[in-house]
mmCIF file of C-alpha atoms and ligand atoms in Angstrom:
data_model
loop_
_atom_site.group_PDB
_atom_site.id
_atom_site.type_symbol
_atom_site.label_atom_id
_atom_site.label_comp_id
_atom_site.label_asym_id
_atom_site.label_seq_id
_atom_site.Cartn_x
_atom_site.Cartn_y
_atom_site.Cartn_z
ATOM 1 C CA MET A 32 37.688 16.522 -7.565
ATOM 2 C CA ILE A 33 34.992 17.282 -4.999
ATOM 3 C CA LYS A 34 32.369 14.565 -4.577
ATOM 4 C CA LEU A 35 29.337 16.789 -4.467
ATOM 5 C CA GLY A 36 25.975 15.374 -3.389
ATOM 6 C CA VAL A 37 23.141 17.494 -4.797
ATOM 7 C CA ILE A 38 20.060 17.002 -2.602
ATOM 8 C CA PHE A 39 16.633 17.946 -3.935
ATOM 9 C CA GLY A 40 12.920 17.094 -3.874
ATOM 10 C CA GLY A 41 11.423 16.344 -0.468
ATOM 11 C CA GLU A 42 7.994 16.532 1.079
ATOM 12 C CA SER A 43 7.155 20.072 -0.010
ATOM 13 C CA VAL A 44 4.575 21.777 -2.224
ATOM 14 C CA GLU A 45 7.544 22.959 -4.254
ATOM 15 C CA HIS A 46 8.833 19.429 -4.877
ATOM 16 C CA GLU A 47 8.664 19.617 -8.675
ATOM 17 C CA VAL A 48 10.202 23.079 -8.765
ATOM 18 C CA SER A 49 13.129 21.742 -6.787
ATOM 19 C CA ILE A 50 13.637 18.917 -9.302
ATOM 20 C CA ILE A 51 13.763 21.475 -12.089
ATOM 21 C CA SER A 52 16.192 23.757 -10.226
ATOM 22 C CA ALA A 53 18.446 20.830 -9.314
ATOM 23 C CA VAL A 54 18.524 19.213 -12.758
ATOM 24 C CA GLN A 55 19.405 22.609 -14.283
ATOM 25 C CA ALA A 56 22.194 23.157 -11.767
ATOM 26 C CA MET A 57 23.601 19.613 -11.994
ATOM 27 C CA ASN A 58 24.026 20.121 -15.707
ATOM 28 C CA LYS A 59 25.870 23.410 -15.168
ATOM 29 C CA LEU A 60 28.307 22.259 -12.487
ATOM 30 C CA ASP A 61 31.847 22.114 -13.826
ATOM 31 C CA ALA A 62 32.540 18.424 -14.552
ATOM 32 C CA GLU A 63 36.288 19.016 -14.189
ATOM 33 C CA LYS A 64 35.898 20.169 -10.591
ATOM 34 C CA TYR A 65 33.018 18.138 -9.265
ATOM 35 C CA GLU A 66 31.760 14.616 -9.369
ATOM 36 C CA VAL A 67 28.046 15.338 -9.168
ATOM 37 C CA ILE A 68 26.053 12.781 -7.190
ATOM 38 C CA PRO A 69 22.282 13.337 -7.331
ATOM 39 C CA ILE A 70 20.390 12.646 -4.111
ATOM 40 C CA TYR A 71 16.651 12.766 -4.698
ATOM 41 C CA ILE A 72 14.177 12.784 -1.804
ATOM 42 C CA THR A 73 10.770 11.511 -2.893
ATOM 43 C CA LYS A 74 7.548 13.031 -1.569
ATOM 44 C CA ASP A 75 7.355 10.103 0.852
ATOM 45 C CA ARG A 76 10.837 10.926 2.165
ATOM 46 C CA GLU A 77 12.836 8.104 0.654
ATOM 47 C CA TRP A 78 16.313 9.030 -0.567
ATOM 48 C CA TYR A 79 17.569 7.811 -3.953
ATOM 49 C CA THR A 80 20.789 8.141 -5.876
ATOM 50 C CA GLY A 81 21.790 7.258 -9.411
ATOM 51 C CA ASP A 82 23.144 8.982 -12.508
ATOM 52 C CA SER A 83 19.800 8.911 -14.315
ATOM 53 C CA LEU A 84 18.524 11.432 -11.742
ATOM 54 C CA LYS A 85 20.428 14.107 -13.684
ATOM 55 C CA ASP A 86 17.875 13.686 -16.448
ATOM 56 C CA ILE A 87 14.475 15.386 -16.162
ATOM 57 C CA GLU A 88 12.748 12.536 -18.026
ATOM 58 C CA THR A 89 13.560 10.115 -15.209
ATOM 59 C CA TYR A 90 10.903 11.816 -13.068
ATOM 60 C CA GLN A 91 8.064 10.961 -15.427
ATOM 61 C CA ASP A 92 7.821 7.421 -14.078
ATOM 62 C CA LEU A 93 8.410 7.077 -10.364
ATOM 63 C CA ASP A 94 8.163 3.272 -10.362
ATOM 64 C CA LEU A 95 10.935 3.021 -12.928
ATOM 65 C CA LEU A 96 12.973 5.556 -11.012
ATOM 66 C CA LYS A 97 12.706 3.511 -7.854
ATOM 67 C CA ARG A 98 13.681 0.354 -9.704
ATOM 68 C CA TYR A 99 16.787 1.756 -11.356
ATOM 69 C CA CYS A 100 18.087 4.082 -8.660
ATOM 70 C CA SER A 101 19.492 3.035 -5.282
ATOM 71 C CA ASN A 102 17.475 3.650 -2.149
ATOM 72 C CA VAL A 103 20.019 5.079 0.298
ATOM 73 C CA VAL A 104 20.689 6.919 3.527
ATOM 74 C CA LEU A 105 23.345 9.580 3.995
ATOM 75 C CA TYR A 106 25.384 9.207 7.123
ATOM 76 C CA PHE A 107 28.705 9.401 8.870
ATOM 77 C CA LYS A 108 30.667 6.164 9.003
ATOM 78 C CA LYS A 109 34.221 5.831 10.325
ATOM 79 C CA GLY A 110 35.292 9.302 9.304
ATOM 80 C CA ARG A 111 33.553 9.225 5.912
ATOM 81 C CA TYR A 112 30.251 10.594 4.676
ATOM 82 C CA VAL A 113 28.549 7.888 2.708
ATOM 83 C CA LEU A 114 25.403 7.019 0.846
ATOM 84 C CA GLN A 115 24.600 3.534 2.030
ATOM 85 C CA SER A 116 21.965 1.280 0.535
ATOM 86 C CA LYS A 117 19.006 0.338 2.683
ATOM 87 C CA GLY A 118 17.698 -3.166 3.199
ATOM 88 C CA PHE A 119 19.335 -6.306 4.535
ATOM 89 C CA PHE A 120 22.629 -6.209 2.643
ATOM 90 C CA LYS A 121 24.053 -2.785 3.217
ATOM 91 C CA ARG A 122 26.684 -1.497 0.865
ATOM 92 C CA ILE A 123 28.307 1.865 0.427
ATOM 93 C CA VAL A 124 27.030 3.233 -2.858
ATOM 94 C CA LYS A 125 28.987 6.510 -2.845
ATOM 95 C CA ASP A 126 31.298 8.629 -0.760
ATOM 96 C CA ILE A 127 30.296 12.295 -0.460
ATOM 97 C CA ASP A 128 32.586 15.219 0.450
ATOM 98 C CA MET A 129 30.067 18.006 0.471
ATOM 99 C CA VAL A 130 26.355 18.503 0.006
ATOM 100 C CA PHE A 131 24.596 21.068 -2.190
ATOM 101 C CA PRO A 132 20.933 21.290 -1.165
ATOM 102 C CA ILE A 133 18.774 22.639 -3.986
ATOM 103 C CA VAL A 134 15.496 22.433 -2.192
ATOM 104 C CA HIS A 135 12.420 24.597 -1.923
ATOM 105 C CA GLY A 136 9.809 24.808 0.785
ATOM 106 C CA THR A 137 8.910 23.190 4.067
ATOM 107 C CA ASN A 138 10.755 20.120 5.392
ATOM 108 C CA VAL A 139 13.832 20.847 3.323
ATOM 109 C CA GLU A 140 14.581 24.543 2.725
ATOM 110 C CA ASP A 141 13.444 25.533 6.204
ATOM 111 C CA GLY A 142 16.422 24.348 8.254
ATOM 112 C CA VAL A 143 15.143 20.818 8.716
ATOM 113 C CA LEU A 144 17.522 19.299 6.164
ATOM 114 C CA GLN A 145 20.292 21.715 7.174
ATOM 115 C CA GLY A 146 19.887 20.539 10.769
ATOM 116 C CA TYR A 147 20.463 16.956 9.723
ATOM 117 C CA LEU A 148 23.541 17.926 7.737
ATOM 118 C CA ARG A 149 24.899 19.872 10.703
ATOM 119 C CA SER A 150 24.273 16.982 13.047
ATOM 120 C CA ILE A 151 26.351 14.573 10.954
ATOM 121 C CA GLY A 152 28.900 17.336 10.335
ATOM 122 C CA ILE A 153 29.107 17.299 6.544
ATOM 123 C CA PRO A 154 29.955 20.627 4.830
ATOM 124 C CA PHE A 155 27.045 22.011 2.840
ATOM 125 C CA VAL A 156 26.201 24.882 0.509
ATOM 126 C CA GLY A 157 23.794 27.648 1.472
ATOM 127 C CA SER A 158 22.285 29.103 4.600
ATOM 128 C CA ASP A 159 22.687 27.404 7.948
ATOM 129 C CA VAL A 160 19.845 26.183 10.179
ATOM 130 C CA ALA A 161 18.686 29.478 11.694
ATOM 131 C CA ALA A 162 18.836 31.558 8.503
ATOM 132 C CA SER A 163 17.005 28.804 6.613
ATOM 133 C CA ALA A 164 14.304 28.496 9.266
ATOM 134 C CA VAL A 165 13.713 32.234 9.472
ATOM 135 C CA SER A 166 13.615 32.562 5.684
ATOM 136 C CA GLN A 167 10.815 30.023 5.532
ATOM 137 C CA ASP A 168 8.693 31.833 8.095
ATOM 138 C CA LYS A 169 7.147 35.089 6.942
ATOM 139 C CA ILE A 170 6.336 36.109 10.525
ATOM 140 C CA PHE A 171 9.847 35.588 11.923
ATOM 141 C CA GLN A 172 11.138 37.625 8.991
ATOM 142 C CA LYS A 173 8.785 40.509 9.748
ATOM 143 C CA HIS A 174 9.958 40.638 13.361
ATOM 144 C CA ILE A 175 13.631 40.566 12.459
ATOM 145 C CA PHE A 176 13.261 43.112 9.666
ATOM 146 C CA ALA A 177 11.217 45.426 11.888
ATOM 147 C CA ASN A 178 13.789 45.142 14.630
ATOM 148 C CA SER A 179 16.567 46.005 12.203
ATOM 149 C CA GLY A 180 14.737 49.095 11.005
ATOM 150 C CA LEU A 181 14.052 47.655 7.557
ATOM 151 C CA PRO A 182 10.839 48.906 5.932
ATOM 152 C CA ILE A 183 7.976 46.389 6.089
ATOM 153 C CA THR A 184 4.210 46.604 5.646
ATOM 154 C CA ASN A 185 1.988 46.855 8.739
ATOM 155 C CA PHE A 186 1.001 43.389 9.878
ATOM 156 C CA ILE A 187 -0.494 41.241 12.594
ATOM 157 C CA TRP A 188 -0.294 37.507 13.089
ATOM 158 C CA PHE A 189 -2.097 34.805 15.030
ATOM 159 C CA PHE A 190 -2.354 31.062 15.617
ATOM 160 C CA ASP A 191 -5.177 29.010 14.088
ATOM 161 C CA SER A 192 -6.309 27.995 17.592
ATOM 162 C CA GLU A 193 -6.599 31.634 18.663
ATOM 163 C CA TYR A 194 -8.885 32.245 15.708
ATOM 164 C CA ASN A 195 -10.908 29.106 16.383
ATOM 165 C CA ASP A 196 -11.323 30.081 20.050
ATOM 166 C CA ASP A 197 -12.294 33.700 19.468
ATOM 167 C CA SER A 198 -12.548 34.746 15.845
ATOM 168 C CA ASN A 199 -14.118 38.091 16.732
ATOM 169 C CA ALA A 200 -11.129 39.133 18.789
ATOM 170 C CA ILE A 201 -8.757 38.246 15.954
ATOM 171 C CA ILE A 202 -10.877 40.044 13.364
ATOM 172 C CA LYS A 203 -10.977 43.105 15.593
ATOM 173 C CA LYS A 204 -7.206 43.028 15.814
ATOM 174 C CA ILE A 205 -6.861 42.638 12.040
ATOM 175 C CA GLU A 206 -9.243 45.503 11.387
ATOM 176 C CA LYS A 207 -6.818 47.894 13.041
ATOM 177 C CA LEU A 208 -5.021 47.499 9.729
ATOM 178 C CA LYS A 209 -6.382 49.195 6.627
ATOM 179 C CA TYR A 210 -8.304 47.168 4.000
ATOM 180 C CA PRO A 211 -7.367 45.725 1.572
ATOM 181 C CA VAL A 212 -5.275 43.243 3.496
ATOM 182 C CA ILE A 213 -3.458 40.149 2.334
ATOM 183 C CA ILE A 214 -3.658 36.875 4.244
ATOM 184 C CA LYS A 215 -0.765 34.405 4.151
ATOM 185 C CA PRO A 216 0.067 31.073 5.766
ATOM 186 C CA ALA A 217 3.371 31.786 7.554
ATOM 187 C CA THR A 218 5.551 29.043 6.164
ATOM 188 C CA LEU A 219 4.390 28.125 2.677
ATOM 189 C CA GLY A 220 5.648 29.517 -0.599
ATOM 190 C CA SER A 221 4.515 29.867 -4.196
ATOM 191 C CA SER A 222 1.446 31.903 -3.206
ATOM 192 C CA VAL A 223 -0.262 28.785 -1.824
ATOM 193 C CA GLY A 224 -3.107 29.769 0.506
ATOM 194 C CA ILE A 225 -2.600 33.515 -0.069
ATOM 195 C CA ALA A 226 -5.545 35.822 -0.753
ATOM 196 C CA VAL A 227 -6.462 39.491 -0.677
ATOM 197 C CA ALA A 228 -9.492 40.650 1.304
ATOM 198 C CA ASN A 229 -11.270 43.948 0.727
ATOM 199 C CA ASN A 230 -13.840 43.518 3.495
ATOM 200 C CA ARG A 231 -14.775 41.367 6.463
ATOM 201 C CA ASP A 232 -16.531 38.639 4.437
ATOM 202 C CA GLU A 233 -13.536 38.146 2.225
ATOM 203 C CA LEU A 234 -11.280 38.243 5.262
ATOM 204 C CA VAL A 235 -13.126 35.406 6.989
ATOM 205 C CA LYS A 236 -13.058 33.305 3.842
ATOM 206 C CA ALA A 237 -9.351 33.945 3.327
ATOM 207 C CA ILE A 238 -8.476 33.080 6.926
ATOM 208 C CA GLU A 239 -10.437 29.856 6.765
ATOM 209 C CA ASP A 240 -8.593 28.928 3.621
ATOM 210 C CA ALA A 241 -5.156 29.836 4.998
ATOM 211 C CA ILE A 242 -5.743 27.859 8.212
ATOM 212 C CA VAL A 243 -5.920 24.672 6.144
ATOM 213 C CA TYR A 244 -2.242 25.119 5.308
ATOM 214 C CA ASP A 245 -0.595 26.451 8.417
ATOM 215 C CA ASN A 246 -1.098 27.028 12.118
ATOM 216 C CA LYS A 247 0.450 30.507 11.944
ATOM 217 C CA ILE A 248 -1.273 33.130 9.835
ATOM 218 C CA LEU A 249 0.065 36.511 8.761
ATOM 219 C CA VAL A 250 -2.171 39.391 7.723
ATOM 220 C CA GLU A 251 -0.630 42.525 6.259
ATOM 221 C CA GLU A 252 -1.697 45.688 4.493
ATOM 222 C CA VAL A 253 -1.701 45.533 0.710
ATOM 223 C CA VAL A 254 0.799 47.771 -1.039
ATOM 224 C CA GLU A 255 -1.066 49.893 -3.574
ATOM 225 C CA ASN A 256 0.285 50.901 -7.004
ATOM 226 C CA LEU A 257 2.322 47.752 -6.748
ATOM 227 C CA MET A 258 5.558 47.101 -8.505
ATOM 228 C CA GLU A 259 7.549 43.987 -7.567
ATOM 229 C CA VAL A 260 11.301 43.784 -7.837
ATOM 230 C CA ASN A 261 13.751 41.101 -6.753
ATOM 231 C CA ILE A 262 17.483 41.075 -6.204
ATOM 232 C CA SER A 263 19.849 38.239 -5.440
ATOM 233 C CA VAL A 264 22.672 38.333 -2.897
ATOM 234 C CA LEU A 265 25.663 35.980 -3.044
ATOM 235 C CA GLY A 266 28.276 35.168 -0.397
ATOM 236 C CA ASN A 267 28.227 35.191 3.381
ATOM 237 C CA TYR A 268 28.539 37.819 6.110
ATOM 238 C CA GLN A 269 32.193 38.399 5.231
ATOM 239 C CA ASN A 270 31.739 39.033 1.507
ATOM 240 C CA MET A 271 28.491 39.966 -0.169
ATOM 241 C CA TYR A 272 27.746 40.565 -3.835
ATOM 242 C CA LEU A 273 24.593 42.010 -5.383
ATOM 243 C CA SER A 274 22.989 40.877 -8.619
ATOM 244 C CA GLU A 275 21.006 42.761 -11.222
ATOM 245 C CA ILE A 276 17.466 43.712 -10.137
ATOM 246 C CA GLU A 277 14.491 42.174 -11.919
ATOM 247 C CA GLN A 278 10.970 43.477 -12.169
ATOM 248 C CA VAL A 279 8.285 40.823 -11.974
ATOM 249 C CA MET A 280 5.422 41.398 -14.386
ATOM 250 C CA THR A 281 2.003 39.895 -13.841
ATOM 251 C CA ASP A 282 -1.476 40.476 -15.187
ATOM 252 C CA ASN A 283 -3.126 39.028 -12.115
ATOM 253 C CA ASP A 284 -3.515 40.801 -8.831
ATOM 254 C CA LEU A 285 -1.275 38.204 -7.256
ATOM 255 C CA LEU A 286 1.743 36.406 -8.487
ATOM 256 C CA THR A 287 0.202 32.969 -8.401
ATOM 257 C CA PHE A 288 1.722 29.526 -8.427
ATOM 258 C CA GLU A 289 0.907 29.371 -12.139
ATOM 259 C CA ASP A 290 2.674 32.663 -12.880
ATOM 260 C CA LYS A 291 5.771 31.547 -11.126
ATOM 261 C CA TYR A 292 6.145 27.951 -12.072
ATOM 262 C CA ILE A 293 3.911 27.010 -14.947
ATOM 263 C CA GLY A 294 4.701 30.253 -16.685
ATOM 264 C CA ASN A 295 2.390 32.446 -18.700
ATOM 265 C CA SER A 296 1.461 29.939 -21.383
ATOM 266 C CA LYS A 297 0.896 32.635 -23.985
ATOM 267 C CA LYS A 298 4.396 33.993 -23.611
ATOM 268 C CA VAL A 299 6.534 31.213 -22.266
ATOM 269 C CA GLY A 300 5.332 28.007 -23.849
ATOM 270 C CA THR A 301 5.697 24.554 -22.446
ATOM 271 C CA SER A 302 8.251 23.735 -19.809
ATOM 272 C CA SER A 303 8.190 25.198 -16.336
ATOM 273 C CA LYS A 304 11.473 26.667 -15.206
ATOM 274 C CA GLY A 305 10.679 27.916 -11.745
ATOM 275 C CA MET A 306 11.049 31.651 -11.267
ATOM 276 C CA ALA A 307 13.039 31.776 -14.483
ATOM 277 C CA SER A 308 9.810 31.577 -16.485
ATOM 278 C CA ALA A 309 7.645 34.243 -14.860
ATOM 279 C CA SER A 310 7.447 37.278 -17.150
ATOM 280 C CA ARG A 311 10.171 39.597 -16.050
ATOM 281 C CA LYS A 312 12.053 42.681 -17.003
ATOM 282 C CA ILE A 313 15.801 42.784 -16.369
ATOM 283 C CA PRO A 314 16.961 45.293 -15.312
ATOM 284 C CA ALA A 315 13.921 46.584 -13.466
ATOM 285 C CA ASP A 316 12.484 49.866 -14.568
ATOM 286 C CA ILE A 317 13.446 51.901 -11.484
ATOM 287 C CA ASP A 318 15.518 55.028 -10.952
ATOM 288 C CA LYS A 319 18.960 55.180 -9.333
ATOM 289 C CA LYS A 320 17.647 56.200 -5.943
ATOM 290 C CA LEU A 321 15.189 53.286 -5.706
ATOM 291 C CA ARG A 322 17.843 50.909 -6.962
ATOM 292 C CA GLU A 323 20.268 51.998 -4.258
ATOM 293 C CA GLU A 324 17.575 51.680 -1.653
ATOM 294 C CA VAL A 325 16.791 48.119 -2.749
ATOM 295 C CA GLU A 326 20.498 47.230 -2.746
ATOM 296 C CA ASP A 327 21.049 48.713 0.682
ATOM 297 C CA ILE A 328 18.041 46.969 2.252
ATOM 298 C CA ALA A 329 18.997 43.669 0.584
ATOM 299 C CA SER A 330 22.525 43.637 1.952
ATOM 300 C CA ARG A 331 21.358 44.607 5.426
ATOM 301 C CA ALA A 332 18.701 41.867 5.447
ATOM 302 C CA PHE A 333 21.185 39.253 4.200
ATOM 303 C CA LYS A 334 23.603 40.125 6.973
ATOM 304 C CA GLU A 335 20.963 40.402 9.668
ATOM 305 C CA LEU A 336 19.845 36.819 8.980
ATOM 306 C CA ASN A 337 23.410 35.562 8.527
ATOM 307 C CA SER A 338 22.405 34.087 5.175
ATOM 308 C CA SER A 339 24.860 32.246 2.956
ATOM 309 C CA GLY A 340 25.125 31.002 -0.600
ATOM 310 C CA VAL A 341 22.642 32.599 -2.957
ATOM 311 C CA VAL A 342 19.379 34.133 -1.796
ATOM 312 C CA ARG A 343 16.724 36.141 -3.584
ATOM 313 C CA ILE A 344 15.163 39.044 -1.738
ATOM 314 C CA ASP A 345 11.767 40.248 -2.921
ATOM 315 C CA PHE A 346 10.478 43.787 -2.635
ATOM 316 C CA LEU A 347 7.130 45.496 -2.976
ATOM 317 C CA ILE A 348 7.231 49.087 -4.204
ATOM 318 C CA ASP A 349 4.449 51.620 -4.148
ATOM 319 C CA LYS A 350 5.185 53.262 -7.500
ATOM 320 C CA LYS A 351 3.256 56.411 -6.670
ATOM 321 C CA ASN A 352 4.958 57.242 -3.367
ATOM 322 C CA LYS A 353 8.207 55.532 -4.312
ATOM 323 C CA LYS A 354 8.027 53.667 -1.055
ATOM 324 C CA VAL A 355 10.028 50.421 -0.841
ATOM 325 C CA TYR A 356 9.050 47.481 1.405
ATOM 326 C CA ILE A 357 11.060 44.335 1.882
ATOM 327 C CA ASN A 358 8.662 41.421 1.386
ATOM 328 C CA GLU A 359 10.609 38.219 1.874
ATOM 329 C CA ILE A 360 13.903 36.456 1.558
ATOM 330 C CA ASN A 361 14.202 33.096 -0.183
ATOM 331 C CA SER A 362 17.153 31.113 1.158
ATOM 332 C CA CYS A 363 17.201 28.803 -1.868
ATOM 333 C CA PRO A 364 15.500 30.655 -4.729
ATOM 334 C CA GLY A 365 14.034 28.917 -7.784
ATOM 335 C CA SER A 366 16.741 28.278 -10.397
ATOM 336 C CA LEU A 367 19.174 29.683 -7.783
ATOM 337 C CA ALA A 368 18.368 33.060 -9.375
ATOM 338 C CA PHE A 369 21.086 32.426 -12.000
ATOM 339 C CA TYR A 370 19.240 34.670 -14.478
ATOM 340 C CA LEU A 371 19.953 37.683 -12.242
ATOM 341 C CA TRP A 372 23.705 37.019 -12.349
ATOM 342 C CA GLU A 373 24.152 36.357 -16.046
ATOM 343 C CA PRO A 374 23.277 39.978 -16.989
ATOM 344 C CA ILE A 375 26.180 41.235 -14.858
ATOM 345 C CA GLY A 376 28.590 38.783 -16.437
ATOM 346 C CA LYS A 377 28.566 35.876 -14.014
ATOM 347 C CA LYS A 378 27.936 32.584 -15.779
ATOM 348 C CA TYR A 379 25.747 30.004 -14.055
ATOM 349 C CA SER A 380 28.681 27.618 -13.561
ATOM 350 C CA GLU A 381 30.727 30.435 -11.961
ATOM 351 C CA LEU A 382 27.843 31.233 -9.646
ATOM 352 C CA LEU A 383 27.784 27.576 -8.561
ATOM 353 C CA ASP A 384 31.578 27.670 -7.996
ATOM 354 C CA ASP A 385 31.190 30.800 -5.851
ATOM 355 C CA MET A 386 28.469 29.136 -3.788
ATOM 356 C CA ILE A 387 30.631 26.068 -3.198
ATOM 357 C CA ASN A 388 33.658 28.185 -2.258
ATOM 358 C CA THR A 389 31.509 30.115 0.196
ATOM 359 C CA ALA A 390 30.386 26.800 1.710
ATOM 360 C CA ILE A 391 34.023 25.816 2.251
ATOM 361 C CA LYS A 392 34.594 29.133 4.065
ATOM 362 C CA ASP A 393 31.448 28.614 6.157
ATOM 363 C CA TYR A 394 32.627 25.151 7.087
ATOM 364 C CA LYS A 395 36.049 26.457 8.126
ATOM 365 C CA ASN A 396 34.456 29.268 10.121
ATOM 366 C CA ARG A 397 32.300 26.742 11.947
ATOM 367 C CA THR A 398 34.977 24.165 12.637
ATOM 368 C CA ASN A 399 37.333 26.875 13.956
ATOM 369 C CA LYS A 400 35.012 27.440 16.870
ATOM 370 C CA ILE A 401 34.820 25.298 19.969
ATOM 371 C CA HIS A 402 31.760 23.065 19.950
ATOM 372 C CA SER A 403 32.505 20.562 22.696
ATOM 373 C CA PHE A 404 34.839 20.058 25.618
ATOM 374 C CA GLU A 405 37.224 17.233 26.269
ATOM 375 C CA SER A 406 36.168 16.696 29.865
ATOM 376 C CA ASN A 407 33.251 14.387 30.337
ATOM 377 C CA ILE A 408 30.863 15.734 32.956
ATOM 378 C CA LEU A 409 29.066 12.385 33.035
ATOM 379 C CA ARG A 410 32.200 10.717 34.406
ATOM 380 C CA GLY A 411 31.326 11.842 37.934
ATOM 381 C CA PHE A 412 27.725 10.826 37.513
ATOM 382 C CA SER A 413 26.796 7.868 39.690
ATOM 383 C CA GLY A 414 23.540 6.468 38.424
ATOM 384 C CA SER A 415 20.281 7.844 39.709
ATOM 385 C CA LYS A 416 21.944 8.987 42.932
ATOM 386 C CA GLY A 417 23.605 11.805 41.077
ATOM 387 C CA LEU A 418 20.263 13.392 40.399
ATOM 388 C CA LYS A 419 18.904 13.161 43.914
ATOM 389 C CA ASN A 420 19.583 16.675 44.968
ATOM 390 C CA THR A 421 18.814 18.347 41.672
ATOM 391 C CA LYS A 422 15.575 20.186 41.603
ATOM 392 C CA LEU A 423 13.460 20.308 38.511
ATOM 393 C CA LYS A 424 13.032 23.864 37.367
HETATM 394 N N1 LIG B 657 1.589 43.402 1.136
HETATM 395 C C1 LIG B 657 1.341 43.097 -0.149
HETATM 396 N N2 LIG B 657 0.759 43.990 -0.966
HETATM 397 C C2 LIG B 657 0.500 43.689 -2.257
HETATM 398 N N3 LIG B 657 0.772 42.507 -2.829
HETATM 399 C C3 LIG B 657 1.361 41.570 -2.079
HETATM 400 C C4 LIG B 657 1.669 41.813 -0.693
HETATM 401 N N4 LIG B 657 2.246 40.695 -0.203
HETATM 402 C C5 LIG B 657 2.285 39.808 -1.218
HETATM 403 N N5 LIG B 657 1.753 40.323 -2.348
HETATM 404 C C6 LIG B 657 1.613 39.615 -3.631
HETATM 405 O O1 LIG B 657 1.481 38.234 -3.393
HETATM 406 C C7 LIG B 657 2.570 37.510 -3.953
HETATM 407 C C8 LIG B 657 2.940 36.345 -3.054
HETATM 408 O O2 LIG B 657 3.255 36.791 -1.750
HETATM 409 P P1 LIG B 657 4.594 36.407 -1.036
HETATM 410 O O3 LIG B 657 4.609 37.040 0.297
HETATM 411 O O4 LIG B 657 5.728 36.752 -1.921
HETATM 412 O O5 LIG B 657 4.461 34.846 -0.851
HETATM 413 P P2 LIG B 657 5.153 33.591 -1.569
HETATM 414 O O6 LIG B 657 5.978 32.971 -0.501
HETATM 415 O O7 LIG B 657 4.028 32.735 -1.948
HETATM 416 O O8 LIG B 657 5.980 34.081 -2.697
HETATM 417 C C9 LIG B 657 3.657 38.543 -4.111
HETATM 418 O O9 LIG B 657 4.560 38.171 -5.119
HETATM 419 C C10 LIG B 657 2.857 39.772 -4.470
HETATM 420 O O10 LIG B 657 2.452 39.737 -5.822
HETATM 421 MG MG1 LIG B 658 7.188 35.691 -2.902
#
């Protein structure tokens, strides 16, 4: 039995979506193989554990949650990974063998949490630090995709301070692109702070809005005759599997936060289920050639970033010219994209098993490599004298 700590929540605009994804997954994990230990990070960065965190209703009253769950830290203690209670009397609440982060957005999905897990050495599911960080930054992705010859839209990017210092210069640079353009904060998700501009006035307004959210801003050309399709990739660089392709349907110009997470109330009803509730068509209505193109680009992007676990890669297609652009990669997609695997015969619980098995391989791959040396270079170091002749570079 693997003691599996499922980490979710965190200080992110996608906090609630993460709770939904995690509760869904915790209820699908095979109880014969895993002891599931929920680890919930509140918006103010406190970590809690307790069985009631497997139940979505627990999150309706945060005061009650805090009273009935244990406030803990995860750390390495004498060869064990433990959740230890905080406060004066410390006790070990749980042992953990492996962590399954089901987190969305900044501070958690973006390599920050993964970095902590790496630093204490615990095995974990999903992409490692670099792949997670790049996947959360739309500008890094553009550079890597462009460098790998993957098709992307024309773009420019800038820092908020560059705009504040000389907005005219930035606008001039942007206007080398063709209107309409779309303005995006580099590291947010869920369409937060994103807007389309058809002219300079709209551009200025959109930039000023986006700057509130991020210090790096991306501006790219809008894909006309837009069709959006997504595909999921499972595995790691050694073994990759491709899911069914979905077509995302929306009445609005943009797929907004509401489309994605609240769902189209007319069609979907009450509960929000992350990406699983946006209106979608599975399989996507595309011909064989486009499908193969999407599959090929997706596997190349996955490998280029050295992603792991399950990702969802989103594409923009110009229906008229049949031109495919890779838009972004999500290192921990909403609902873990399970609904793209079920149509090809992979049950959600099998998908979770595959992710965990991949994590075990990743961990072995990592621990097979040399990370430190026996010799201690500090042994010959004699206080401040040792530094005397070293020059600062
Ligand atoms: N270049 C583009 N052309 C047309 N529509 C776009 C473009 N980029 C994004 N969009 C629209 O905006 C939505 C959100 O943008 P996206 O880059 O996916 O950010 P998010 O991280 O918020 O999902 C997309 O799903 C798509 O509908
Ligand atoms: Mg998107």
